[in-house]
Amino acid sequence: MAKRASSSTQGFFQELPYVPPLYTFPPKSQASDRLVADHKVASDDPVLPRLLDIYIPSAEHSPHQSIHDLSRLALSPNILADAVDAERNQPTLKSFSTFGQENRDNPLQTSHGWKALKKVGQQVGVVAVSYEDDALAYNRRVHQFGLGHVWVCTATMTGCPMSMTDGAAKLLAAHLGDADGDQPGFQCMVQETYRRLVSREPAEAWTAGQWMTERTGGSDVSGTETMARRLTEKELAADTAAGRHLDANNLPLGPWLIDGFKWFSSATDSDVALMLARTEKGIGLFLAPLRRARRTTLTSMEESTQSQMNGIRIHRLKEKIGTKSLPTAELELKNVRAWLIGQEGKGVKEISTILNLTRLHTAASSVGSWARGLQICRAYSRARQVRGGLLQDNPQHLHWMANNVVNYVAAAHFSFFGVAMLGALEQDWHHVIEPTHSARLIPNDKGSLSIILRLLTPVIKAQVSVSTVHALREHMECLGGVGYCENNEDGGVFNISRVFRDILVNPIWEGTVSVMAEDVVRVLCDDRLGDGRVLQNIFAPWVRQVQANYQSLFVAESAAVESLLKEVIAIEGQLEQQELLFRGRDLLWYFEAITCGILLLFDASIDQDDVATAIAQRWIKSKTSPHVAIQDVNLAWRSESALDRNIFLGKSSHGSAGDYSKL
């Protein structure tokens, strides 16, 4: 029988791959030991349950359940439709009215999908869970970032204003008890702003922007050209008499006036913004509402209160390679009323609270994007027919993807370790760390813990962000031509191109890799930290203490990590600060290799799982210097390929694609 030519309705059609939820939590009625085992196998991403097992007490079910629920909501058709809408209907700027007047009321327009996704994020608590006091029995930060892990890709770029909202909330939390001082109404404003930033109710919840970047400085805020001056009592009285003293929510406006130009400002549709501005005493940090009240007279007896921009003029929206759903703008600030946060001239120190947190958010969003890419690759590999067989049965493909997974697991452990350390500092160690496996991982001494977090945060941000870019490029290749296309059909869940474009900003945002490297050197050379010897007195003892947990199980691997540690100690001890700066990226590599090595070995030692063990061994082998002796973990290729399958597809990968639909 002669073959018929294909057409638009006849011929081979690719089966639509099934993408299961990223995280699955078993029913609570199961026995605890069985629960943990099923918990790890049932999830499409087995790494997240292992992380939660390390950092969350086994008796605490609510964090697991909320992450389970959100992982399903993230794949629901209605929510995916909002994500597609936010991507397709990008922000627009309407600067002028029909007759050429400046539009000071509502110049920025965002899509329905963008607004809807922000509301969902607020409702599920992607910010709020870290500030809710009823969750004292477990690490709130791990819970929060677990939610973000399964939500970030569907959320498009609403995670950006959410991360800055988190940073603003953490900053203001430290000032809730501050007196008004010479800023009448300050305490009321801080408390109400904080309440709204951490609210789950969309009708009253706020988001925050963070505006630092200027044309001269970039990440170097010392070049700030935005100026702030204190209004005189006469000027304040005049504004009050004219009805120009309240913001759009009838809160008092601050007594400072800000003028300048911010060159790259995200979250332009937020409710409040934190910004740096120069005063007579140096650079200060200021909080300003984006909108202020405007009173208009309807009749001689009536008044209507409307609102307009608080001295903020949006010049233009940025044309970017990615993050297109996110309104990023150039802003002219003219007579912006604002509040000084903290001491005048101490703004850089104040905003560092936000930077350290948003850098963790940057790394975590990268890992979440990496997880979505692997989620798609697994689904595609299970369904794609190649030369009469499934792609999931191709040994070369499995080996390639397994190596991608090894790097992903290391990045996930690295990011969540930073998150868990932050939570340990914010909460009581004995309540949230001692009942978990992480008690053998996270130091009880707050001084040492804060220094380790300070040292590793820029490393995590830099290395994880860059690794994710390379990983998502491989995910695009995994799908071939499909991966290169903007696939917004089927809810856009297969649109790896969009995820790839969006994560390209992460190695740049909140400081480039070079800035992170300089930050690490700054910590190493700070005489105030660890008696000026952070590496020898703080980091190295911590590494060796963790290694003691599993040294007898992984003798060769522990020796390899110790060799890397000795190498970086020698490098740091022999070089002057200027050469350390020159070799800053090498230092990033060492700290990543060592820390991820001990985290992966620690994880594998908990249950001696064969996949976790193989991942730890492969990571360390890939990072070990040529002269370091380590046992050869290469197996016969068929045995190694079987491990590749389990690493990439999971231990339940030997069934058909239909088995996954039951999840």
XYZ file of C-alpha atoms in Angstrom:
663
model
C 0.000 0.000 0.000
C 1.433 3.331 -1.054
C 2.128 5.844 1.692
C 0.080 9.008 1.711
C 1.588 12.444 1.996
C 1.028 14.223 5.266
C -1.230 17.250 5.529
C -2.410 19.680 8.155
C -4.870 17.054 9.415
C -3.129 13.766 8.590
C 0.236 12.262 9.425
C 2.389 11.993 12.519
C 1.339 14.159 15.454
C 3.409 14.466 18.606
C 1.548 13.321 21.690
C 1.164 16.265 24.046
C 3.546 15.552 26.952
C 1.945 15.424 30.375
C 3.556 17.785 32.884
C 2.709 16.643 36.433
C 2.791 18.985 39.442
C 6.318 19.659 40.628
C 5.656 18.702 44.256
C 3.380 16.053 45.754
C 2.718 15.541 49.444
C 1.207 12.173 50.555
C -1.962 11.909 52.655
C -1.442 12.647 56.334
C -2.946 9.330 57.393
C 0.051 7.328 56.221
C 2.664 6.217 58.724
C 5.465 8.732 59.097
C 8.251 6.525 57.752
C 6.215 5.534 54.702
C 5.153 9.152 54.291
C 8.735 10.363 53.925
C 9.596 7.659 51.398
C 6.483 8.218 49.252
C 6.886 11.950 49.659
C 10.237 11.827 47.859
C 9.260 9.392 45.115
C 5.861 10.904 44.301
C 7.126 14.403 43.498
C 8.156 15.088 39.921
C 11.084 17.027 41.381
C 12.553 14.762 44.100
C 14.973 17.475 45.248
C 12.397 19.749 46.889
C 11.054 17.070 49.264
C 14.623 16.175 50.265
C 15.267 19.839 51.045
C 12.086 20.126 53.082
C 13.052 16.915 54.879
C 16.331 18.546 55.953
C 14.927 21.885 57.100
C 11.306 21.278 58.206
C 10.397 19.048 61.209
C 8.697 15.863 60.028
C 5.642 16.532 62.202
C 4.924 19.864 60.504
C 2.538 19.134 57.635
C 1.155 22.595 56.825
C 4.183 23.855 54.839
C 4.196 20.673 52.761
C 0.467 20.893 52.102
C 0.533 24.539 51.015
C 3.415 23.880 48.604
C 1.557 20.798 47.314
C -1.568 22.899 46.676
C 0.310 25.742 44.978
C 2.181 23.347 42.679
C -1.216 22.288 41.328
C -2.588 25.807 41.143
C 0.500 26.768 39.123
C -0.588 24.328 36.389
C -4.316 25.093 36.426
C -5.665 26.319 33.047
C -7.103 29.582 34.402
C -3.866 30.587 36.102
C -1.776 29.597 33.079
C -4.103 31.736 30.934
C -3.287 34.714 33.167
C 0.429 33.998 32.706
C 0.029 33.959 28.913
C -1.978 37.190 29.074
C 0.739 38.899 31.104
C 3.349 37.829 28.558
C 1.359 38.772 25.463
C -0.181 42.025 26.713
C 2.901 43.789 27.927
C 2.887 47.046 29.920
C 2.224 50.228 27.985
C 2.755 53.887 28.746
C 0.179 56.572 27.987
C 2.059 59.722 28.868
C -0.336 62.308 27.464
C -4.033 62.980 27.206
C -5.883 63.395 23.911
C -4.957 67.089 23.799
C -1.351 66.725 24.879
C -1.582 67.287 28.614
C 0.756 65.198 30.770
C -1.031 62.188 32.202
C -0.250 62.342 35.897
C -3.132 60.115 36.950
C -2.614 56.650 35.421
C 0.113 56.699 32.774
C 1.140 53.035 33.232
C -1.163 50.275 31.993
C -0.637 46.614 32.870
C -2.626 43.570 31.788
C -5.412 41.719 33.569
C -3.155 38.651 33.783
C -0.368 40.604 35.481
C -2.742 41.984 38.103
C -4.374 38.582 38.641
C -1.031 36.826 39.212
C 0.033 39.454 41.752
C -3.206 38.841 43.645
C -2.693 35.080 43.650
C 0.838 35.519 44.989
C -0.482 37.685 47.805
C -3.292 35.271 48.654
C -1.063 32.199 48.873
C 1.419 34.127 51.006
C 4.587 34.183 48.919
C 5.603 37.126 51.108
C 3.275 36.822 54.094
C 4.335 33.372 55.351
C 7.691 34.752 56.492
C 5.992 37.287 58.763
C 3.131 35.292 60.276
C 3.875 34.668 63.941
C 1.774 31.534 64.231
C 4.416 29.541 62.331
C 7.108 29.522 65.016
C 7.626 25.756 65.003
C 9.408 25.598 61.658
C 11.641 27.667 59.404
C 9.310 30.205 57.802
C 11.842 31.190 55.166
C 12.136 27.617 53.867
C 8.341 27.473 53.643
C 8.234 30.789 51.781
C 10.899 29.869 49.264
C 9.343 26.425 48.799
C 6.176 28.196 47.668
C 8.209 30.396 45.360
C 9.968 27.363 43.913
C 6.763 25.874 42.512
C 5.175 29.233 41.628
C 7.900 31.357 40.037
C 7.514 30.339 36.390
C 3.730 30.517 36.253
C 3.912 33.826 38.123
C 5.874 35.259 35.167
C 7.790 38.221 36.608
C 5.435 39.098 39.469
C 8.081 37.439 41.617
C 10.217 40.569 41.114
C 7.903 42.998 42.946
C 7.166 40.259 45.482
C 10.871 39.866 46.300
C 11.275 43.623 46.686
C 8.124 43.698 48.814
C 9.731 41.060 51.014
C 12.861 43.172 51.281
C 10.874 46.289 52.161
C 8.879 44.382 54.787
C 12.046 43.043 56.409
C 13.557 46.535 56.443
C 10.462 48.196 57.914
C 10.090 45.421 60.504
C 13.332 46.685 62.016
C 11.844 50.199 62.299
C 8.367 49.398 63.669
C 9.380 50.652 67.103
C 11.041 53.839 65.890
C 9.617 57.048 67.338
C 8.368 59.843 65.113
C 11.351 62.009 66.027
C 11.404 65.019 63.731
C 9.066 63.283 61.238
C 5.523 63.565 62.701
C 3.409 60.597 61.603
C 6.421 58.396 60.833
C 5.509 55.545 63.194
C 1.925 55.380 61.936
C 3.144 55.339 58.336
C 5.710 52.572 58.947
C 3.259 50.354 60.789
C 0.506 50.728 58.197
C 2.901 50.227 55.278
C 4.358 47.109 56.899
C 0.869 45.719 57.593
C -0.099 46.105 53.958
C 3.164 44.700 52.587
C 2.675 41.426 54.486
C -1.092 41.164 53.968
C -2.722 38.222 52.166
C -5.801 40.282 51.281
C -5.375 41.656 47.725
C -7.798 44.511 48.361
C -5.411 46.014 50.918
C -2.040 44.377 50.161
C 0.763 46.494 48.715
C 3.870 45.766 46.719
C 7.098 47.745 46.901
C 9.644 48.910 44.365
C 13.352 49.408 44.879
C 14.879 52.264 42.890
C 18.650 52.628 43.075
C 20.131 52.434 39.587
C 21.119 55.714 37.955
C 22.850 56.581 34.709
C 26.191 57.274 36.381
C 26.457 54.531 38.944
C 24.763 51.295 37.997
C 25.497 49.014 40.922
C 27.863 51.635 42.356
C 25.442 53.670 44.451
C 28.217 56.078 45.480
C 27.468 57.897 42.215
C 23.904 58.732 43.282
C 22.780 62.027 41.755
C 19.264 62.022 43.187
C 19.011 64.753 45.822
C 16.825 65.037 48.926
C 16.143 68.076 51.069
C 14.048 68.617 54.160
C 10.987 70.814 53.676
C 10.791 73.865 55.900
C 7.948 74.283 58.365
C 6.572 77.047 56.156
C 6.595 74.762 53.096
C 4.913 71.956 55.024
C 2.209 74.326 56.254
C 1.610 75.600 52.736
C 1.214 72.064 51.374
C -1.195 71.184 54.165
C -3.286 74.289 53.519
C -3.430 73.396 49.816
C -4.445 69.773 50.525
C -1.129 68.351 49.284
C -0.156 66.618 52.541
C -1.739 63.157 52.165
C -1.006 60.127 50.022
C -3.671 58.231 48.082
C -4.595 56.250 51.218
C -4.921 59.318 53.457
C -1.634 58.659 55.203
C 0.564 61.720 55.769
C 3.245 62.413 53.219
C 6.848 62.569 54.381
C 8.673 65.824 55.137
C 11.431 65.249 52.570
C 11.453 66.366 48.941
C 13.332 64.267 46.370
C 14.516 65.255 42.887
C 16.521 63.162 40.442
C 16.430 60.528 37.739
C 16.316 56.744 38.168
C 17.473 54.958 35.037
C 16.348 51.336 35.575
C 13.430 50.901 37.940
C 11.370 47.718 38.119
C 8.017 47.248 39.828
C 6.921 50.665 38.586
C 3.294 49.740 39.314
C 3.924 49.180 43.020
C 2.332 51.152 45.843
C 5.493 52.360 47.575
C 9.146 52.572 46.616
C 12.438 52.633 48.479
C 15.098 54.818 46.916
C 18.504 56.269 47.676
C 19.060 60.017 47.583
C 21.877 62.312 48.620
C 21.481 64.723 51.551
C 23.881 67.139 53.194
C 25.104 64.275 55.390
C 25.538 61.651 52.669
C 23.298 59.086 51.015
C 20.018 58.364 52.764
C 17.288 55.775 52.230
C 13.781 57.062 51.616
C 10.323 55.526 51.395
C 7.795 57.201 49.117
C 4.231 56.332 48.118
C 3.811 56.275 44.357
C 0.542 58.179 44.516
C -0.723 61.148 46.501
C -4.157 62.625 47.059
C -5.493 65.330 44.787
C -8.578 67.245 45.814
C -10.912 68.655 43.185
C -13.935 70.865 43.762
C -17.196 69.614 42.257
C -19.443 72.379 43.554
C -19.045 75.111 46.107
C -20.199 72.606 48.765
C -18.540 69.377 47.572
C -15.052 68.008 47.204
C -13.825 64.801 45.572
C -10.530 63.200 46.514
C -8.675 61.623 43.621
C -5.040 60.625 43.325
C -2.124 61.270 41.037
C 1.538 60.317 40.796
C 3.636 61.547 43.719
C 5.982 63.698 41.676
C 6.992 60.654 39.617
C 7.086 60.948 35.839
C 7.597 57.801 33.771
C 9.791 58.790 30.834
C 9.715 55.489 28.988
C 9.473 51.749 29.482
C 12.595 49.710 28.847
C 12.793 47.435 25.813
C 14.378 44.262 27.226
C 15.357 40.853 25.904
C 13.202 39.248 28.600
C 11.087 40.060 31.675
C 8.676 41.670 29.231
C 5.636 41.347 31.489
C 7.444 43.417 34.146
C 7.110 47.219 33.859
C 10.685 48.521 34.008
C 11.041 52.247 33.449
C 13.145 55.368 33.445
C 11.756 57.699 36.078
C 12.105 61.418 36.632
C 11.563 62.382 40.260
C 10.435 65.961 40.843
C 9.131 67.092 44.226
C 8.540 63.549 45.443
C 7.376 63.628 49.068
C 9.127 60.906 51.075
C 10.140 59.640 54.507
C 13.711 59.146 55.677
C 14.301 55.582 56.898
C 16.966 55.261 59.575
C 19.709 57.797 59.981
C 20.547 60.469 57.456
C 23.693 59.474 55.558
C 23.333 55.752 56.465
C 21.220 54.745 53.476
C 23.638 52.252 51.946
C 23.840 50.329 55.233
C 20.041 50.343 55.510
C 19.431 49.089 51.991
C 21.953 46.256 52.409
C 19.215 44.498 54.401
C 17.158 44.410 51.231
C 20.039 43.530 48.923
C 21.055 40.404 50.837
C 17.464 39.161 50.819
C 16.722 39.983 47.182
C 19.965 38.277 46.161
C 18.666 35.087 47.739
C 15.400 35.642 45.870
C 17.376 35.991 42.637
C 19.120 32.659 43.165
C 15.922 30.939 44.272
C 13.963 32.202 41.261
C 16.747 30.861 39.075
C 16.471 27.443 40.717
C 12.680 27.489 40.336
C 13.060 28.280 36.642
C 15.603 25.474 36.334
C 13.077 23.130 37.960
C 10.398 24.081 35.412
C 12.837 23.480 32.558
C 13.627 19.991 33.856
C 9.923 19.379 34.446
C 9.268 20.050 30.758
C 12.287 18.019 29.624
C 11.174 15.002 31.647
C 7.646 15.196 30.246
C 8.951 15.609 26.693
C 11.420 12.738 27.039
C 8.649 10.402 28.181
C 6.471 11.183 25.150
C 8.849 11.999 22.277
C 9.318 9.209 19.708
C 12.774 9.090 18.109
C 13.675 6.385 15.574
C 10.988 4.036 16.844
C 11.667 4.492 20.551
C 11.050 6.978 23.326
C 13.633 9.656 23.997
C 13.680 8.567 27.646
C 15.302 5.302 26.510
C 18.193 6.984 24.677
C 21.345 6.475 26.839
C 23.195 9.476 25.421
C 20.229 11.752 26.088
C 19.828 10.406 29.623
C 23.521 10.925 30.367
C 23.395 14.518 29.138
C 20.281 15.366 31.140
C 21.575 13.566 34.248
C 24.594 15.880 34.279
C 22.205 18.821 34.025
C 20.307 17.460 37.029
C 23.505 17.085 39.083
C 24.177 20.793 38.663
C 20.532 21.596 39.417
C 20.545 19.615 42.656
C 23.714 21.395 43.772
C 22.186 24.802 42.955
C 18.958 23.946 44.776
C 20.809 22.817 47.908
C 23.031 25.907 47.768
C 20.090 28.311 47.472
C 17.945 26.690 50.138
C 20.890 26.509 52.514
C 21.182 30.289 52.258
C 17.435 30.602 52.810
C 17.533 28.272 55.824
C 20.412 30.226 57.378
C 18.396 33.424 57.000
C 15.440 31.781 58.726
C 17.677 30.530 61.540
C 18.860 34.094 62.162
C 15.345 35.519 62.111
C 13.804 32.864 64.365
C 14.948 30.904 67.404
C 17.518 28.235 66.476
C 16.251 25.834 69.128
C 12.683 26.047 67.816
C 13.246 25.793 64.076
C 16.651 24.154 63.580
C 17.290 21.832 66.520
C 14.350 19.455 65.726
C 15.587 18.949 62.144
C 18.476 17.327 60.301
C 19.831 20.828 59.713
C 20.935 21.042 63.376
C 24.131 19.307 62.211
C 24.474 21.737 59.318
C 23.545 25.220 60.540
C 25.704 26.675 63.364
C 23.988 27.528 66.635
C 26.288 30.507 67.170
C 24.578 33.532 65.586
C 27.852 35.359 65.103
C 29.398 32.596 63.006
C 26.120 31.940 61.218
C 25.671 35.567 60.177
C 29.237 35.694 58.825
C 28.802 32.474 56.818
C 25.559 33.811 55.361
C 27.196 37.152 54.590
C 30.091 35.380 52.846
C 28.027 32.900 50.845
C 25.061 35.067 49.781
C 26.943 36.755 46.907
C 28.427 33.384 45.917
C 24.973 31.802 45.791
C 23.543 34.682 43.795
C 26.357 34.747 41.254
C 26.978 31.061 40.660
C 23.397 29.828 40.684
C 22.219 32.605 38.369
C 24.887 31.914 35.760
C 24.490 28.131 35.969
C 20.757 28.471 35.355
C 21.345 30.368 32.118
C 23.488 27.517 30.782
C 21.009 24.906 32.027
C 17.941 26.503 30.400
C 19.800 26.730 27.098
C 20.247 22.957 27.298
C 16.550 22.555 28.090
C 15.690 24.478 24.935
C 17.977 22.153 22.986
C 16.322 19.131 24.592
C 13.054 20.054 22.867
C 14.734 20.856 19.559
C 12.850 23.348 17.418
C 9.919 23.282 19.826
C 12.177 24.618 22.550
C 13.201 27.560 20.394
C 9.599 28.637 19.761
C 7.416 30.894 21.869
C 4.899 28.220 22.826
C 1.982 30.063 24.398
C -0.517 27.410 23.400
C -1.643 24.934 26.073
C -1.252 27.616 28.719
C 2.350 28.351 27.793
C 3.616 25.626 30.104
C 6.057 24.449 27.393
C 7.422 27.928 26.709
C 11.035 27.350 27.713
C 12.041 30.267 25.504
C 10.179 32.682 27.762
C 11.714 31.174 30.903
C 15.169 31.390 29.308
C 14.700 35.042 28.337
C 13.456 35.949 31.792
C 16.300 34.353 33.749
C 18.950 36.091 31.625
C 18.571 39.115 33.888
C 19.473 37.253 37.077
C 23.288 37.329 36.689
C 22.915 41.117 36.291
C 20.099 42.187 38.611
C 21.116 43.127 42.166
C 24.777 43.192 41.131
C 26.688 41.462 38.369
C 28.962 38.485 38.935
C 31.960 40.811 39.198
C 30.184 42.855 41.858
C 29.447 39.650 43.774
C 33.087 38.596 43.530
C 34.186 41.952 44.907
C 31.694 41.567 47.731
C 33.203 38.202 48.697
C 36.700 39.704 48.784
C 35.342 42.548 50.895
C 34.114 40.027 53.473
C 37.379 38.082 53.444
C 39.392 41.247 54.049
C 37.124 42.790 56.697
C 39.066 43.087 59.961
C 35.794 43.250 61.905
C 34.762 39.726 60.892
C 36.375 36.606 62.313
C 39.371 38.600 63.604
C 40.111 39.484 59.984
C 40.446 35.812 59.017
C 36.953 34.751 57.952
C 38.160 31.891 55.778
C 40.444 30.313 58.375
C 38.501 31.140 61.548
C 34.867 30.814 60.452
C 34.359 29.086 57.099
C 36.986 26.319 57.324
C 36.019 25.161 60.863
C 32.377 25.027 59.770
C 33.225 22.929 56.696
C 35.224 20.471 58.784
C 32.510 20.245 61.420
C 29.931 19.342 58.766
C 32.328 16.883 57.141
C 32.599 15.017 60.450
C 28.966 13.918 60.001
C 29.706 11.675 57.015
C 33.478 11.358 56.719
C 33.459 7.634 57.437
C 30.808 7.056 54.739
C 32.485 9.134 52.032
C 36.207 8.948 52.714
C 37.510 9.839 49.256
C 34.908 12.525 48.633
C 35.575 14.144 52.017
C 39.287 14.167 51.236
C 38.599 15.857 47.903
C 36.574 18.608 49.582
C 39.329 19.079 52.168
C 41.882 19.450 49.365
C 39.769 22.168 47.728
C 39.459 23.903 51.093
C 43.228 23.865 51.612
C 43.745 25.230 48.094
C 41.507 28.242 48.628
C 43.026 28.899 52.075
C 46.468 28.930 50.473
C 45.310 31.252 47.692
C 43.703 33.682 50.129
C 46.717 33.614 52.438
C 49.297 34.326 49.741
C 47.593 37.118 47.795
C 47.132 40.802 48.471
C 43.641 42.271 48.290
C 44.124 43.647 44.787
C 45.095 40.238 43.410
C 42.215 38.640 45.279
C 39.939 41.059 43.433
C 41.636 40.063 40.183
C 40.920 36.396 40.967
C 37.481 37.056 42.421
C 35.628 34.704 40.077
C 38.022 31.912 40.981
C 37.069 32.456 44.622
C 33.392 32.191 43.700
C 34.132 28.857 42.031
C 35.937 27.487 45.103
C 33.259 28.521 47.585
C 30.549 27.032 45.398
C 32.444 23.773 44.820
C 33.217 23.286 48.519
C 29.844 24.313 49.938
C 27.763 22.384 47.414
C 30.038 19.391 47.940
C 29.393 19.237 51.678
C 25.668 19.957 51.255
C 25.262 17.108 48.762
C 27.295 14.687 50.871
C 25.331 15.665 53.964
C 22.058 15.046 52.135
C 23.221 11.657 50.860
C 24.390 10.637 54.332
C 20.927 11.077 55.865
C 19.436 8.020 54.142
C 22.356 6.848 51.955
C 20.054 7.021 48.941
C 21.793 5.711 45.824
C 20.710 8.607 43.590
C 21.654 11.257 46.154
C 24.994 9.515 46.612
C 25.666 9.374 42.871
C 24.805 13.071 42.520
C 27.190 14.028 45.329
C 29.981 11.920 43.862
C 29.498 13.276 40.354
C 29.455 16.869 41.590
C 32.677 16.471 43.547
C 34.361 14.594 40.718
C 33.480 17.432 38.331
C 34.983 20.022 40.689
C 38.071 18.177 41.878
C 41.441 19.489 40.756
C 43.367 17.041 38.544
C 46.040 16.284 41.125
C 43.584 15.349 43.896
C 43.207 11.598 44.327
C 39.599 10.455 44.399
C 38.140 7.051 43.686
C 36.886 6.603 40.146
C 33.099 6.470 40.337
C 32.743 5.666 36.635
C 30.818 2.450 36.244
C 30.270 0.169 33.305
C 28.318 2.359 30.942
C 25.100 0.331 31.172
C 25.083 0.589 34.958
C 25.923 4.264 34.737
C 23.094 4.762 32.256
C 20.665 3.133 34.682
C 21.761 5.679 37.264
C 21.350 8.439 34.672
C 17.731 7.387 34.231
C 17.027 7.575 37.952
C 18.818 10.903 38.318
C 16.938 12.521 35.430
C 13.535 10.831 35.430
C 13.271 9.701 39.032
C 13.096 6.277 40.638
C 9.566 5.697 39.353
C 10.729 6.186 35.760
C 10.505 2.580 34.630
C 6.743 2.721 34.045
C 4.920 4.140 31.062
C 3.925 7.759 30.644
C 0.437 6.837 31.775
C 1.686 6.110 35.286
C 2.403 9.794 35.831
C -1.155 10.888 35.157
C -2.170 9.392 38.505
C -0.135 11.999 40.357
